[in-house]
Short mmCIF file of N, CA, C and O in Angstrom, two decimals:
data_model
loop_
_atom_site.label_atom_id
_atom_site.label_comp_id
_atom_site.label_asym_id
_atom_site.label_seq_id
_atom_site.Cartn_x
_atom_site.Cartn_y
_atom_site.Cartn_z
N MET A 1 117.59 82.15 94.65
CA MET A 1 117.29 82.06 95.94
C MET A 1 115.79 82.47 96.11
O MET A 1 115.47 83.60 95.82
N SER A 2 115.02 81.55 96.55
CA SER A 2 113.62 81.87 96.76
C SER A 2 113.47 82.49 98.21
O SER A 2 114.03 82.04 99.08
N THR A 3 112.63 83.46 98.26
CA THR A 3 112.37 84.11 99.48
C THR A 3 111.01 84.32 99.88
O THR A 3 110.17 84.17 98.94
N LEU A 4 110.77 84.69 101.04
CA LEU A 4 109.33 84.91 101.51
C LEU A 4 109.12 86.40 101.30
O LEU A 4 109.18 87.22 102.26
N LYS A 5 108.64 86.82 100.11
CA LYS A 5 108.42 88.13 99.79
C LYS A 5 106.90 88.31 99.64
O LYS A 5 106.50 89.38 100.01
N ALA A 6 106.28 87.37 99.04
CA ALA A 6 104.90 87.60 98.69
C ALA A 6 104.06 87.51 100.01
O ALA A 6 104.27 86.70 100.89
N ARG A 7 103.14 88.38 100.17
CA ARG A 7 102.38 88.43 101.40
C ARG A 7 101.70 87.05 101.80
O ARG A 7 101.74 86.78 102.92
N PRO A 8 101.09 86.40 100.82
CA PRO A 8 100.55 85.13 101.21
C PRO A 8 101.58 84.11 101.72
O PRO A 8 101.36 83.42 102.66
N ASP A 9 102.71 84.22 101.20
CA ASP A 9 103.77 83.37 101.61
C ASP A 9 104.23 83.64 103.01
O ASP A 9 104.43 82.74 103.88
N ILE A 10 104.28 84.95 103.40
CA ILE A 10 104.67 85.31 104.71
C ILE A 10 103.60 84.84 105.75
O ILE A 10 103.81 84.31 106.86
N ARG A 11 102.42 85.17 105.36
CA ARG A 11 101.16 84.80 106.26
C ARG A 11 101.15 83.26 106.47
O ARG A 11 101.01 82.66 107.59
N ASN A 12 101.30 82.55 105.35
CA ASN A 12 101.33 81.01 105.44
C ASN A 12 102.56 80.51 106.26
O ASN A 12 102.37 79.65 107.07
N ARG A 13 103.68 81.13 106.11
CA ARG A 13 104.80 80.66 106.87
C ARG A 13 104.61 80.98 108.38
O ARG A 13 104.80 80.14 109.19
N ARG A 14 103.99 82.11 108.71
CA ARG A 14 103.70 82.52 110.12
C ARG A 14 102.74 81.46 110.67
O ARG A 14 102.89 80.91 111.81
N MET A 15 101.73 81.02 109.80
CA MET A 15 100.80 80.09 110.46
C MET A 15 101.34 78.74 110.54
O MET A 15 101.07 77.92 111.46
N GLU A 16 102.29 78.31 109.60
CA GLU A 16 102.98 77.00 109.67
C GLU A 16 103.77 76.94 110.95
O GLU A 16 103.96 75.80 111.56
N LEU A 17 104.31 77.99 111.49
CA LEU A 17 105.12 78.04 112.66
C LEU A 17 104.28 78.30 113.93
O LEU A 17 104.80 78.30 115.06
N PHE A 18 102.85 78.37 113.66
CA PHE A 18 101.89 78.51 114.89
C PHE A 18 102.23 79.82 115.69
O PHE A 18 102.23 79.75 116.84
N LEU A 19 102.63 80.91 114.91
CA LEU A 19 102.88 82.08 115.65
C LEU A 19 101.81 83.05 115.27
O LEU A 19 101.25 83.16 114.12
N ASN A 20 101.45 83.86 116.34
CA ASN A 20 100.42 84.89 115.93
C ASN A 20 101.27 86.15 115.45
O ASN A 20 102.52 86.14 115.47
N GLN A 21 100.49 87.13 114.96
CA GLN A 21 101.21 88.29 114.36
C GLN A 21 102.20 88.95 115.27
O GLN A 21 103.31 89.26 114.94
N SER A 22 101.71 89.13 116.45
CA SER A 22 102.56 89.81 117.46
C SER A 22 103.83 89.11 117.66
O SER A 22 104.98 89.74 117.58
N ASP A 23 103.87 87.83 117.86
CA ASP A 23 105.21 86.98 118.14
C ASP A 23 106.03 86.95 116.87
O ASP A 23 107.24 87.06 116.90
N PHE A 24 105.42 86.80 115.68
CA PHE A 24 106.14 86.79 114.46
C PHE A 24 106.90 87.95 114.16
O PHE A 24 108.05 87.99 113.90
N TRP A 25 106.22 89.15 114.24
CA TRP A 25 106.73 90.41 113.80
C TRP A 25 107.60 90.94 114.86
O TRP A 25 108.54 91.79 114.58
N LYS A 26 107.44 90.71 116.20
CA LYS A 26 108.13 91.23 117.34
C LYS A 26 109.66 90.86 117.11
O LYS A 26 110.53 91.72 117.37
N ARG A 27 109.89 89.61 116.66
CA ARG A 27 111.34 89.19 116.53
C ARG A 27 112.05 89.96 115.43
O ARG A 27 113.31 89.99 115.36
N LEU A 28 111.25 90.71 114.54
CA LEU A 28 111.89 91.43 113.53
C LEU A 28 111.94 92.96 113.81
O LEU A 28 112.29 93.76 112.99
N GLY A 29 111.41 93.34 115.07
CA GLY A 29 111.39 94.76 115.46
C GLY A 29 110.26 95.42 114.78
O GLY A 29 110.25 96.69 114.67
N VAL A 30 109.17 94.83 114.46
CA VAL A 30 107.95 95.34 113.85
C VAL A 30 106.75 95.09 114.76
O VAL A 30 106.58 94.02 115.39
N THR A 31 106.03 96.05 114.88
CA THR A 31 104.77 96.01 115.72
C THR A 31 103.78 95.08 115.06
O THR A 31 103.75 94.86 113.79
N GLN A 32 102.77 94.59 115.91
CA GLN A 32 101.78 93.68 115.30
C GLN A 32 100.95 94.42 114.27
O GLN A 32 100.62 93.90 113.28
N SER A 33 100.63 95.69 114.55
CA SER A 33 99.79 96.48 113.64
C SER A 33 100.57 96.64 112.30
O SER A 33 100.02 96.62 111.23
N GLY A 34 101.78 97.03 112.40
CA GLY A 34 102.67 97.06 111.18
C GLY A 34 102.77 95.85 110.48
O GLY A 34 102.57 95.80 109.17
N GLY A 35 102.94 94.71 111.11
CA GLY A 35 103.04 93.36 110.47
C GLY A 35 101.70 93.15 109.80
O GLY A 35 101.66 92.60 108.67
N SER A 36 100.56 93.42 110.34
CA SER A 36 99.32 93.25 109.79
C SER A 36 99.11 94.02 108.50
O SER A 36 98.55 93.59 107.56
N ARG A 37 99.67 95.33 108.51
CA ARG A 37 99.57 96.15 107.31
C ARG A 37 100.41 95.51 106.18
O ARG A 37 99.97 95.57 105.04
N TYR A 38 101.58 94.92 106.59
CA TYR A 38 102.50 94.35 105.51
C TYR A 38 101.66 93.11 105.05
O TYR A 38 101.62 92.90 103.75
N GLU A 39 101.14 92.31 105.84
CA GLU A 39 100.49 91.08 105.35
C GLU A 39 99.35 91.26 104.49
O GLU A 39 98.97 90.56 103.65
N SER A 40 98.51 92.33 104.86
CA SER A 40 97.30 92.71 104.00
C SER A 40 97.57 93.51 102.83
O SER A 40 96.70 93.70 102.01
N GLY A 41 98.88 93.95 102.63
CA GLY A 41 99.13 94.76 101.49
C GLY A 41 98.86 96.21 101.57
O GLY A 41 99.05 96.93 100.62
N LEU A 42 98.58 96.69 102.81
CA LEU A 42 98.29 98.14 102.96
C LEU A 42 99.67 98.85 102.94
O LEU A 42 99.58 100.15 102.84
N ARG A 43 100.69 98.31 103.25
CA ARG A 43 101.91 98.90 103.27
C ARG A 43 103.01 97.98 102.72
O ARG A 43 103.01 96.81 102.91
N PRO A 44 103.87 98.57 101.76
CA PRO A 44 104.95 97.71 101.21
C PRO A 44 105.92 97.32 102.26
O PRO A 44 106.21 98.02 103.17
N ILE A 45 106.46 96.10 102.09
CA ILE A 45 107.49 95.48 103.07
C ILE A 45 108.81 96.13 102.58
O ILE A 45 109.33 95.82 101.51
N PRO A 46 109.52 96.91 103.48
CA PRO A 46 110.81 97.39 103.12
C PRO A 46 111.79 96.23 103.00
O PRO A 46 111.79 95.26 103.52
N LYS A 47 112.79 96.54 102.05
CA LYS A 47 113.82 95.49 101.71
C LYS A 47 114.49 94.98 102.91
O LYS A 47 114.80 93.79 103.09
N PRO A 48 114.82 95.88 103.89
CA PRO A 48 115.65 95.36 105.04
C PRO A 48 114.77 94.37 105.85
O PRO A 48 115.21 93.35 106.34
N ILE A 49 113.37 94.66 105.94
CA ILE A 49 112.49 93.72 106.61
C ILE A 49 112.34 92.38 105.88
O ILE A 49 112.31 91.28 106.45
N GLN A 50 112.23 92.54 104.59
CA GLN A 50 112.24 91.34 103.71
C GLN A 50 113.50 90.37 103.91
O GLN A 50 113.40 89.22 104.06
N MET A 51 114.61 91.08 104.10
CA MET A 51 115.82 90.32 104.36
C MET A 51 115.82 89.60 105.71
O MET A 51 116.13 88.49 105.86
N LEU A 52 115.30 90.40 106.69
CA LEU A 52 115.12 89.77 107.96
C LEU A 52 114.19 88.66 108.08
O LEU A 52 114.34 87.57 108.72
N ILE A 53 113.08 88.75 107.37
CA ILE A 53 112.11 87.61 107.18
C ILE A 53 112.81 86.45 106.67
O ILE A 53 112.63 85.27 107.16
N THR A 54 113.57 86.66 105.62
CA THR A 54 114.33 85.45 104.95
C THR A 54 115.33 84.80 105.94
O THR A 54 115.39 83.57 106.14
N ILE A 55 116.13 85.74 106.72
CA ILE A 55 117.02 85.16 107.67
C ILE A 55 116.32 84.44 108.79
O ILE A 55 116.71 83.29 109.18
N ALA A 56 115.24 85.00 109.38
CA ALA A 56 114.62 84.49 110.51
C ALA A 56 113.71 83.37 110.20
O ALA A 56 113.52 82.41 110.98
N TYR A 57 113.02 83.44 109.10
CA TYR A 57 111.87 82.47 108.88
C TYR A 57 112.00 81.70 107.45
O TYR A 57 111.13 80.83 107.25
N GLY A 58 112.99 82.06 106.69
CA GLY A 58 113.14 81.36 105.50
C GLY A 58 113.83 79.95 105.64
O GLY A 58 114.15 79.61 106.75
N SER A 59 114.07 79.21 104.61
CA SER A 59 114.74 77.98 104.65
C SER A 59 116.17 78.13 105.15
O SER A 59 116.74 79.28 104.96
N GLU A 60 116.78 77.19 105.61
CA GLU A 60 118.23 77.25 106.11
C GLU A 60 119.09 77.54 104.94
O GLU A 60 119.99 78.50 105.11
N LYS A 61 118.82 77.06 103.81
CA LYS A 61 119.57 77.32 102.59
C LYS A 61 119.41 78.77 102.22
O LYS A 61 120.49 79.39 101.96
N ASP A 62 118.20 79.33 102.16
CA ASP A 62 118.03 80.79 101.85
C ASP A 62 118.63 81.59 102.84
O ASP A 62 119.30 82.72 102.49
N SER A 63 118.53 81.45 104.16
CA SER A 63 119.08 82.24 105.25
C SER A 63 120.66 82.27 105.05
O SER A 63 121.14 83.32 105.12
N LYS A 64 121.25 81.09 104.90
CA LYS A 64 122.67 81.05 104.75
C LYS A 64 123.18 81.85 103.50
O LYS A 64 124.08 82.54 103.54
N ALA A 65 122.36 81.64 102.42
CA ALA A 65 122.85 82.32 101.11
C ALA A 65 122.75 83.87 101.36
O ALA A 65 123.66 84.61 100.98
N LEU A 66 121.70 84.35 101.93
CA LEU A 66 121.56 85.79 102.15
C LEU A 66 122.61 86.18 103.14
O LEU A 66 123.28 87.34 102.90
N ILE A 67 122.86 85.55 104.16
CA ILE A 67 123.89 86.00 105.16
C ILE A 67 125.33 86.06 104.37
O ILE A 67 126.06 86.97 104.65
N GLU A 68 125.65 85.00 103.56
CA GLU A 68 126.90 85.03 102.80
C GLU A 68 126.89 86.23 101.92
O GLU A 68 127.96 86.92 101.71
N LEU A 69 125.81 86.56 101.30
CA LEU A 69 125.77 87.72 100.35
C LEU A 69 125.99 89.06 101.03
O LEU A 69 126.73 89.89 100.63
N LEU A 70 125.37 89.15 102.29
CA LEU A 70 125.59 90.32 103.06
C LEU A 70 127.02 90.51 103.51
O LEU A 70 127.46 91.59 103.73
N ARG A 71 127.68 89.42 103.86
CA ARG A 71 129.01 89.45 104.46
C ARG A 71 130.09 89.50 103.32
O ARG A 71 131.20 89.88 103.64
N ALA A 72 129.75 89.27 102.10
CA ALA A 72 130.77 89.31 101.07
C ALA A 72 131.14 90.72 100.68
O ALA A 72 130.30 91.64 100.81
N PRO A 73 132.37 90.89 100.42
CA PRO A 73 132.79 92.33 100.08
C PRO A 73 132.10 92.70 98.78
O PRO A 73 131.99 91.94 97.79
N SER A 74 131.61 93.95 98.79
CA SER A 74 130.95 94.39 97.63
C SER A 74 131.82 95.61 97.07
O SER A 74 132.25 96.37 97.86
N PRO A 75 132.01 95.68 95.71
CA PRO A 75 132.62 96.85 95.23
C PRO A 75 131.95 98.14 95.56
O PRO A 75 130.79 98.19 95.66
N ILE A 76 132.71 99.23 95.75
CA ILE A 76 132.29 100.53 96.06
C ILE A 76 131.35 101.01 94.92
O ILE A 76 131.61 100.79 93.81
N GLY A 77 130.13 101.56 95.32
CA GLY A 77 129.24 102.03 94.36
C GLY A 77 128.29 100.93 93.77
O GLY A 77 127.32 101.19 93.05
N LYS A 78 128.48 99.63 94.12
CA LYS A 78 127.68 98.56 93.75
C LYS A 78 126.72 98.18 94.82
O LYS A 78 127.19 97.84 95.83
N GLU A 79 125.40 98.32 94.51
CA GLU A 79 124.43 98.04 95.49
C GLU A 79 124.06 96.59 95.66
O GLU A 79 124.01 95.84 94.64
N ILE A 80 123.93 96.14 96.77
CA ILE A 80 123.56 94.72 97.08
C ILE A 80 122.06 94.62 96.71
O ILE A 80 121.29 95.38 97.33
N LYS A 81 121.60 93.70 95.91
CA LYS A 81 120.21 93.56 95.69
C LYS A 81 119.58 92.70 96.72
O LYS A 81 120.08 91.70 97.05
N ALA A 82 118.58 93.27 97.32
CA ALA A 82 117.80 92.49 98.36
C ALA A 82 117.08 91.28 97.81
O ALA A 82 116.66 91.27 96.63
N ALA A 83 117.14 90.29 98.56
CA ALA A 83 116.51 89.03 98.08
C ALA A 83 115.00 89.25 98.01
O ALA A 83 114.41 89.91 98.58
#
C-alpha cells in the first residue's frame, strides 16, 4: 500500500487539491503551524496523523485498505504497523 508519508508527497497532494495549509491540516485536527512544521521536516509526522492523511487524502484504494486493516481483529500483543 503506497501512502502519503514523504513530505514532498503531502505538500504536492495538498497543492493538487488546491488547499491551503490551514484547510488541509484542519481536517486532521492539526493547526496550520503544526502542518507547516510537518511539511518542512521540522517535526516528524506521528503515525496516527500519517494514517489520517492516507484516509483523508490518499487514493480510494489506499484509504479502504487502511480502514480494513484498522478494523481487522488483531491478536493480543501484536502491533498494527502504520502505513
